[in-house]
Every structure is written in structure tokens, then in C-alpha cells.
Short mmCIF file of C-alpha atoms in Angstrom, two decimals:
data_model
loop_
_atom_site.label_atom_id
_atom_site.label_comp_id
_atom_site.label_asym_id
_atom_site.label_seq_id
_atom_site.Cartn_x
_atom_site.Cartn_y
_atom_site.Cartn_z
CA MET A 794 115.02 66.73 -33.70
CA LYS A 795 113.54 69.95 -34.71
CA LYS A 796 116.99 70.96 -36.90
CA ILE A 797 116.02 67.63 -38.72
CA ILE A 798 112.54 68.02 -39.47
CA TYR A 799 112.96 71.74 -40.93
CA GLY A 800 115.78 70.26 -42.89
CA ALA A 801 113.07 67.46 -43.65
CA VAL A 802 110.70 69.91 -45.03
CA LEU A 803 112.90 72.69 -46.20
CA ALA A 804 114.39 69.47 -48.78
CA ALA A 805 110.76 68.40 -49.67
CA ALA A 806 109.51 71.97 -50.03
CA PHE A 807 112.55 72.77 -52.61
CA CYS A 808 112.07 69.10 -54.70
CA THR A 809 108.23 70.43 -55.41
CA THR A 810 109.74 73.43 -56.54
CA MET A 811 111.98 71.87 -58.85
CA SER A 812 109.48 69.78 -60.40
CA CYS A 813 107.19 72.42 -61.42
CA VAL A 814 109.62 74.62 -62.38
CA LYS A 815 109.72 75.13 -66.53
CA ALA A 816 111.01 77.53 -69.03
CA ASP A 817 108.59 79.88 -70.12
CA GLU A 818 107.50 79.67 -73.52
CA VAL A 819 108.28 82.71 -75.06
CA ASP A 820 108.67 83.10 -78.74
CA LEU A 821 111.77 84.11 -80.65
CA ALA A 822 110.69 87.53 -81.68
CA ARG A 823 110.01 88.17 -77.94
CA VAL A 824 113.63 87.90 -77.56
CA LEU A 825 115.62 88.97 -80.44
CA GLY A 826 112.97 91.95 -81.47
CA HIS A 827 109.31 92.78 -80.65
CA GLY A 828 106.87 91.31 -83.15
CA GLN A 829 105.49 94.58 -83.82
CA THR A 830 108.87 96.23 -85.00
CA CYS A 831 111.22 95.86 -87.97
CA ASP A 832 114.26 96.22 -85.60
CA HIS A 833 115.75 92.79 -86.47
CA VAL A 834 114.93 93.56 -90.23
CA ILE A 835 117.36 97.20 -89.54
CA ASN A 836 120.11 94.99 -88.18
CA LEU A 837 120.22 92.44 -90.75
CA VAL A 838 120.23 95.08 -93.43
CA MET A 839 123.03 96.81 -91.87
CA ARG A 840 125.04 93.87 -91.49
CA HIS A 841 124.24 92.40 -95.37
CA GLY A 842 122.94 94.72 -97.27
CA ILE A 843 120.33 94.34 -99.86
CA ASN A 844 119.35 92.83 -103.17
CA ASN A 845 122.74 90.67 -103.35
CA ARG A 846 125.23 93.81 -103.34
CA VAL A 847 127.51 91.56 -100.07
CA ASP A 848 128.75 89.06 -98.13
CA ASN A 849 129.27 86.47 -101.00
CA TYR A 850 131.26 83.86 -99.23
CA SER A 851 133.13 81.00 -101.62
CA ALA A 852 135.50 79.51 -98.79
CA GLY A 853 135.37 78.21 -95.38
CA ILE A 854 134.34 80.54 -92.63
CA VAL A 855 134.91 81.11 -88.81
CA HIS A 856 131.98 80.91 -86.48
CA ASN A 857 131.68 82.34 -82.95
CA ALA A 858 130.17 79.64 -81.69
CA GLY A 859 129.58 78.92 -77.94
CA PHE A 860 132.68 77.61 -76.73
CA GLY A 861 135.11 79.78 -78.92
CA PRO A 862 135.11 80.43 -82.94
CA MET A 863 134.84 77.27 -84.92
CA ALA A 864 135.77 77.07 -88.37
CA ILE A 865 133.15 75.71 -90.83
CA SER A 866 134.02 74.08 -94.23
CA SER A 867 132.20 75.39 -97.55
CA THR A 868 130.80 72.21 -97.86
CA ASP A 869 128.80 72.27 -95.23
CA ILE A 870 127.51 75.88 -95.48
CA GLY A 871 124.13 75.95 -96.47
CA ASP A 872 122.09 78.45 -98.10
CA LEU A 873 118.53 79.95 -97.67
CA GLU A 874 117.30 81.92 -100.98
CA LEU A 875 114.63 84.23 -101.60
CA MET A 876 113.32 83.72 -105.18
CA GLN A 877 110.39 85.40 -105.95
CA VAL A 878 107.61 87.42 -104.70
CA THR A 879 103.99 87.95 -105.99
CA SER A 880 101.27 89.74 -104.75
CA MET A 881 97.88 88.01 -103.92
CA PRO A 882 94.11 89.10 -104.31
CA HIS A 883 92.46 90.05 -101.28
CA SER A 884 89.18 91.54 -100.65
CA ASP A 885 88.39 92.24 -96.88
CA PRO A 886 89.15 95.96 -96.48
CA ALA A 887 89.86 95.08 -92.29
CA CYS A 888 92.96 92.91 -93.70
CA GLY A 889 96.67 94.13 -95.19
CA PRO A 890 97.77 93.39 -98.47
CA LYS A 891 98.86 89.43 -98.86
CA PHE A 892 102.05 88.27 -100.93
CA ALA A 893 103.38 85.07 -101.84
CA VAL A 894 107.31 84.80 -100.81
CA VAL A 895 108.96 81.63 -102.73
CA LEU A 896 112.58 80.51 -100.71
CA ARG A 897 114.90 77.89 -101.33
CA ASN A 898 116.79 75.79 -99.29
CA ASN A 899 120.58 75.89 -101.50
CA SER A 900 121.86 73.25 -98.71
CA THR A 901 122.82 69.54 -98.28
CA ARG A 902 120.36 69.29 -95.11
CA GLU A 903 117.11 70.57 -93.77
CA VAL A 904 116.67 73.61 -92.21
CA CYS A 905 113.87 73.85 -89.88
CA GLY A 906 112.29 76.98 -88.35
CA PRO A 907 113.49 80.00 -90.05
CA ARG A 908 111.26 83.32 -90.05
CA VAL A 909 110.40 85.20 -93.31
CA SER A 910 109.93 89.12 -92.53
CA ALA A 911 107.75 91.57 -94.48
CA VAL A 912 108.21 95.17 -94.10
CA ALA A 913 105.48 97.84 -95.42
CA LEU A 914 108.16 100.73 -96.37
CA LEU A 915 106.91 104.30 -97.06
CA GLY A 916 110.51 106.07 -97.55
CA ARG A 917 112.88 105.20 -95.10
CA ILE A 918 112.70 101.87 -93.01
CA ARG A 919 111.59 102.87 -89.51
CA SER A 920 111.22 100.36 -86.14
CA THR A 921 107.95 101.08 -86.33
CA SER A 922 107.16 100.32 -90.30
CA PRO A 923 104.35 98.29 -90.36
CA THR A 924 105.51 94.60 -89.81
CA SER A 925 104.99 90.78 -89.99
CA VAL A 926 106.53 87.67 -89.53
CA VAL A 927 105.77 83.77 -90.38
CA LYS A 928 107.41 81.01 -89.51
CA VAL A 929 108.37 78.03 -91.91
CA GLU A 930 108.08 75.06 -90.10
CA LYS A 931 110.54 73.29 -92.18
CA ILE A 932 112.27 73.08 -95.57
CA CYS A 933 114.27 70.08 -97.27
CA ALA A 934 117.40 69.94 -98.82
CA GLY A 935 117.00 71.29 -102.73
CA GLN A 936 113.45 72.06 -101.90
CA SER A 937 111.48 75.59 -102.47
CA ILE A 938 108.68 76.52 -100.81
CA GLU A 939 106.07 79.16 -100.93
CA VAL A 940 105.00 81.22 -97.61
CA HIS A 941 102.44 83.53 -97.84
CA VAL A 942 102.66 86.66 -95.03
CA GLN A 943 99.91 88.95 -95.26
CA LEU A 944 100.81 93.08 -94.11
CA PRO A 945 99.00 94.78 -91.32
CA VAL A 946 96.32 97.33 -92.20
CA GLU A 947 98.44 99.78 -91.14
CA ALA A 948 100.43 99.47 -94.14
CA LEU A 949 97.60 100.95 -96.23
CA SER A 950 97.56 104.37 -94.30
CA MET A 951 101.72 105.34 -93.76
CA GLY A 952 100.96 108.81 -94.66
CA ASN A 953 98.98 111.72 -95.53
CA HIS A 954 98.89 113.71 -98.80
CA ASN A 955 96.35 116.71 -98.77
CA GLY A 956 93.35 114.95 -96.32
CA THR A 957 94.44 111.78 -98.68
CA LEU A 958 96.01 108.90 -97.25
CA VAL A 959 99.05 107.54 -98.54
CA GLY A 960 99.59 103.42 -98.25
CA PHE A 961 103.28 101.82 -98.94
CA ARG A 962 105.42 101.68 -101.83
CA ARG A 963 108.21 99.26 -101.53
CA LEU A 964 108.01 95.95 -99.65
CA LEU A 965 110.97 95.19 -98.01
CA VAL A 966 111.01 90.83 -97.82
CA ALA A 967 113.61 89.07 -95.49
CA VAL A 968 114.79 84.99 -95.48
CA ASP A 969 116.14 83.92 -91.81
CA SER A 970 115.45 87.60 -90.71
CA PHE A 971 116.40 87.21 -87.15
CA ASP A 972 120.08 85.25 -88.56
CA GLN A 973 119.66 81.96 -86.92
CA PHE A 974 121.76 80.25 -89.58
CA VAL A 975 125.46 80.58 -90.80
CA GLU A 976 125.38 81.00 -94.90
CA ASN A 977 127.53 81.38 -97.23
CA ASN A 978 125.95 84.43 -98.75
CA GLU A 979 123.15 86.73 -96.61
CA ALA A 980 122.77 88.93 -99.14
CA ASN A 981 120.41 86.69 -101.06
CA ASN A 982 117.88 86.68 -98.17
CA ILE A 983 117.02 90.88 -98.29
CA LYS A 984 115.15 92.24 -101.27
CA VAL A 985 113.06 95.49 -101.81
CA PHE A 986 110.27 95.77 -104.16
CA ASP A 987 108.87 98.62 -105.60
CA LEU A 988 105.44 98.20 -105.21
CA ALA A 989 104.29 98.50 -108.47
CA SER A 990 106.76 96.15 -110.01
CA ILE A 991 105.45 92.93 -107.60
CA PRO A 992 102.96 90.66 -110.27
CA MET A 993 99.99 89.40 -109.16
CA ALA A 994 99.71 85.84 -108.52
CA ALA A 995 98.01 83.15 -110.53
CA THR A 996 94.55 82.45 -109.83
CA THR A 997 93.86 78.87 -108.83
CA VAL A 998 91.65 77.70 -111.79
CA THR A 999 94.13 75.68 -114.02
CA PRO A 1000 93.45 76.97 -118.24
CA ALA A 1001 91.99 73.44 -119.14
CA LEU A 1002 89.21 73.78 -116.74
CA SER A 1003 88.12 77.31 -117.45
CA VAL A 1004 88.64 75.98 -120.97
CA GLU A 1005 86.57 73.33 -120.44
CA THR A 1006 83.68 75.18 -118.41
CA SER A 1007 83.83 78.16 -121.43
CA ALA A 1008 82.88 75.16 -124.10
CA GLY A 1009 80.35 74.01 -121.88
CA GLN A 1010 78.46 76.85 -121.27
CA GLN A 1011 79.07 77.83 -124.70
CA SER A 1012 77.45 74.70 -126.04
CA ALA A 1013 74.25 75.19 -123.37
CA SER A 1014 73.47 78.60 -124.95
CA VAL A 1015 73.30 77.41 -128.66
CA SER A 1016 71.45 74.57 -128.09
CA SER A 1017 69.00 76.65 -126.37
CA THR A 1018 68.66 79.15 -128.89
CA THR A 1019 69.55 77.38 -131.95
CA PRO A 1020 67.00 75.01 -133.06
CA THR A 1021 68.20 71.68 -134.35
CA PRO A 1022 67.29 70.16 -137.65
CA ALA A 1023 64.85 67.27 -136.13
CA THR A 1024 62.99 70.70 -134.53
CA ASN A 1025 63.29 72.21 -137.94
CA ALA A 1026 61.21 69.18 -139.46
CA MET A 1027 58.67 68.89 -137.06
CA PRO A 1028 57.00 72.58 -137.70
CA ALA A 1029 57.27 72.03 -141.56
CA THR A 1030 55.52 68.44 -141.34
CA ALA A 1031 52.61 69.26 -138.81
CA PRO A 1032 50.88 72.23 -141.04
CA SER A 1033 51.07 69.57 -144.25
CA VAL A 1034 49.31 67.17 -142.40
CA GLY A 1035 46.49 69.86 -141.35
CA THR A 1036 46.17 71.15 -144.73
CA ALA A 1037 45.86 67.40 -146.86
CA PRO A 1038 42.21 67.58 -145.76
CA ALA A 1039 40.95 70.64 -147.07
CA ALA A 1040 42.85 70.70 -150.76
CA ASP A 1041 40.92 67.11 -150.85
CA GLU A 1042 37.43 68.88 -150.18
CA LEU A 1043 38.16 71.98 -152.64
CA GLN A 1044 38.88 69.78 -155.44
CA SER A 1045 35.85 67.39 -155.09
CA ALA A 1046 33.67 70.59 -154.82
CA MET A 1047 35.28 72.23 -157.48
CA GLN A 1048 34.38 68.61 -159.60
CA LYS A 1049 30.74 68.83 -158.30
CA LEU A 1050 30.70 72.11 -159.91
CA ASN A 1051 32.20 71.51 -163.43
CA ALA A 1052 29.82 68.20 -163.34
CA ALA A 1053 26.89 70.75 -162.48
CA THR A 1054 28.27 73.35 -165.19
CA PRO A 1055 26.40 71.34 -168.83
CA ALA A 1056 23.05 70.35 -166.78
CA GLU A 1057 22.50 74.02 -166.46
CA SER A 1058 23.78 74.94 -169.90
CA VAL A 1059 20.97 72.88 -171.18
CA LEU A 1060 18.50 73.92 -169.11
#
């Protein structure tokens, strides 16, 4: 009897424990590499190189899946491509520089959850180089999207030259930086840019709006400083109205004086 009771208690405890068990909500960066390091980018560079130099597949490949090697047709292999990087204006000295990264999905299927990593470089890449990782929720087939990546503020003080802080000089950007997806071209995911060669992103104000605003300001300033023809006519007519009675009085006085002169001459 006691064994039956103990067994029932253990079974209830086991069921209660199993009902409360759930997976830890651990981010991918904490599994494949710490978020504050760029080890995952270093591994990607070691395998695929940079600036479109290696790994340009043109045929089907064999992928090591969980149940063994699996052949993937070239028509089913997608590709994520890094298209453009521009610098965004920032004014907060407590934050690092921000960049806009444009990536494109060159495939027939949508891609969910790829990561984009940006690493600030001063010389060679190191595990402690300032790194930022951004997750993209979804990219539809054939779509191009823009992702904003902001470096840590440590990117502005990576070295010291005669007592002057020296910031990063190059920017490494990696698309699908944790190498989650099989692609037919892995090398177009990783590029290194000289900081001076990265263009500044365009402002959000459209040229048409700025032209209309400037034209409105110009017309307002002209109307406030330059009198209109109607305004010029008013001062011209106002004195004439005031001077007409004075001219009539002077003329009548002269007529009286001329009329009185012959009488005086007779006297």
C-alpha cells in the first residue's frame, strides 16, 4: 500500500515538473557567439573571404543536414546580397555612428531571421572589436530592405596617438553573419569599407518640399520689404489732397493784392 502511495506521489511530482519545463529563451548570439564579440564574423571571413572573392557556386551543392548529406538543386539555393552601405547623421556623443545597410534577397522564397553584423576596425580584426548585430524579421523573395546598424561608442576610441583618441578607420559588414542559410554565393555577404569612402545618406526632406518652403519664405520676405504699386500710389495721392487748399488760398490772396494795387497807385 505504501509503495502504491509513494508511486502515485512520484508520478504526480514528475508530471507537475514536466508540465513546467520549457526551453530557455536564449538568443542565437549567445549560442553561436557572444553578442559583444565578433568571433562569428571572424569565422565567416575565414570560410568565405571578403569582397566577392570566393564561394561563387553555379551548380547544386551537398549540404550536411541532421540526417546526413543532402543534395540541394541550384534552383532551390537562394542568395542574400549586401548591396549598399551609407552613413547616417547622428548628434548624440554618447552613441556610436549609425549606418544604413541595404540587402537583397535573390531567391524565390522569403528568408526569416537573418542577422546583419557591423564591426569597427582599426587595423586587423580582433574578437574585442566593437560589434553590433541586428536581426531582420523577414525579407520577401526578390525584395530589398534597409537595416540600420549602430556601432557601440567604443568605436570612436579604439586607439591612442600621442594622447589623442583614434577611432575606427574601416567598417566590416556581414549579412547572414551567423551563416544560418545555405546560399549559392556566400562571398557577397561580407564587405569591408574604408570609412572615408562611405557616402552620407540622403536627408528625409524631399527636394520638392524644400523648394516650396524656400519659395514661400522668399515671397514673404519680398512682400514685407518691397512695397507694392498700390502702396506707392497712396503716399503720392495723400500729399496732393493736403496741398490743394493751400494753393487756392495763395491764389486768392494774390488776386486780392493785384486788385488793390491800382487803387493805391491812384492815391
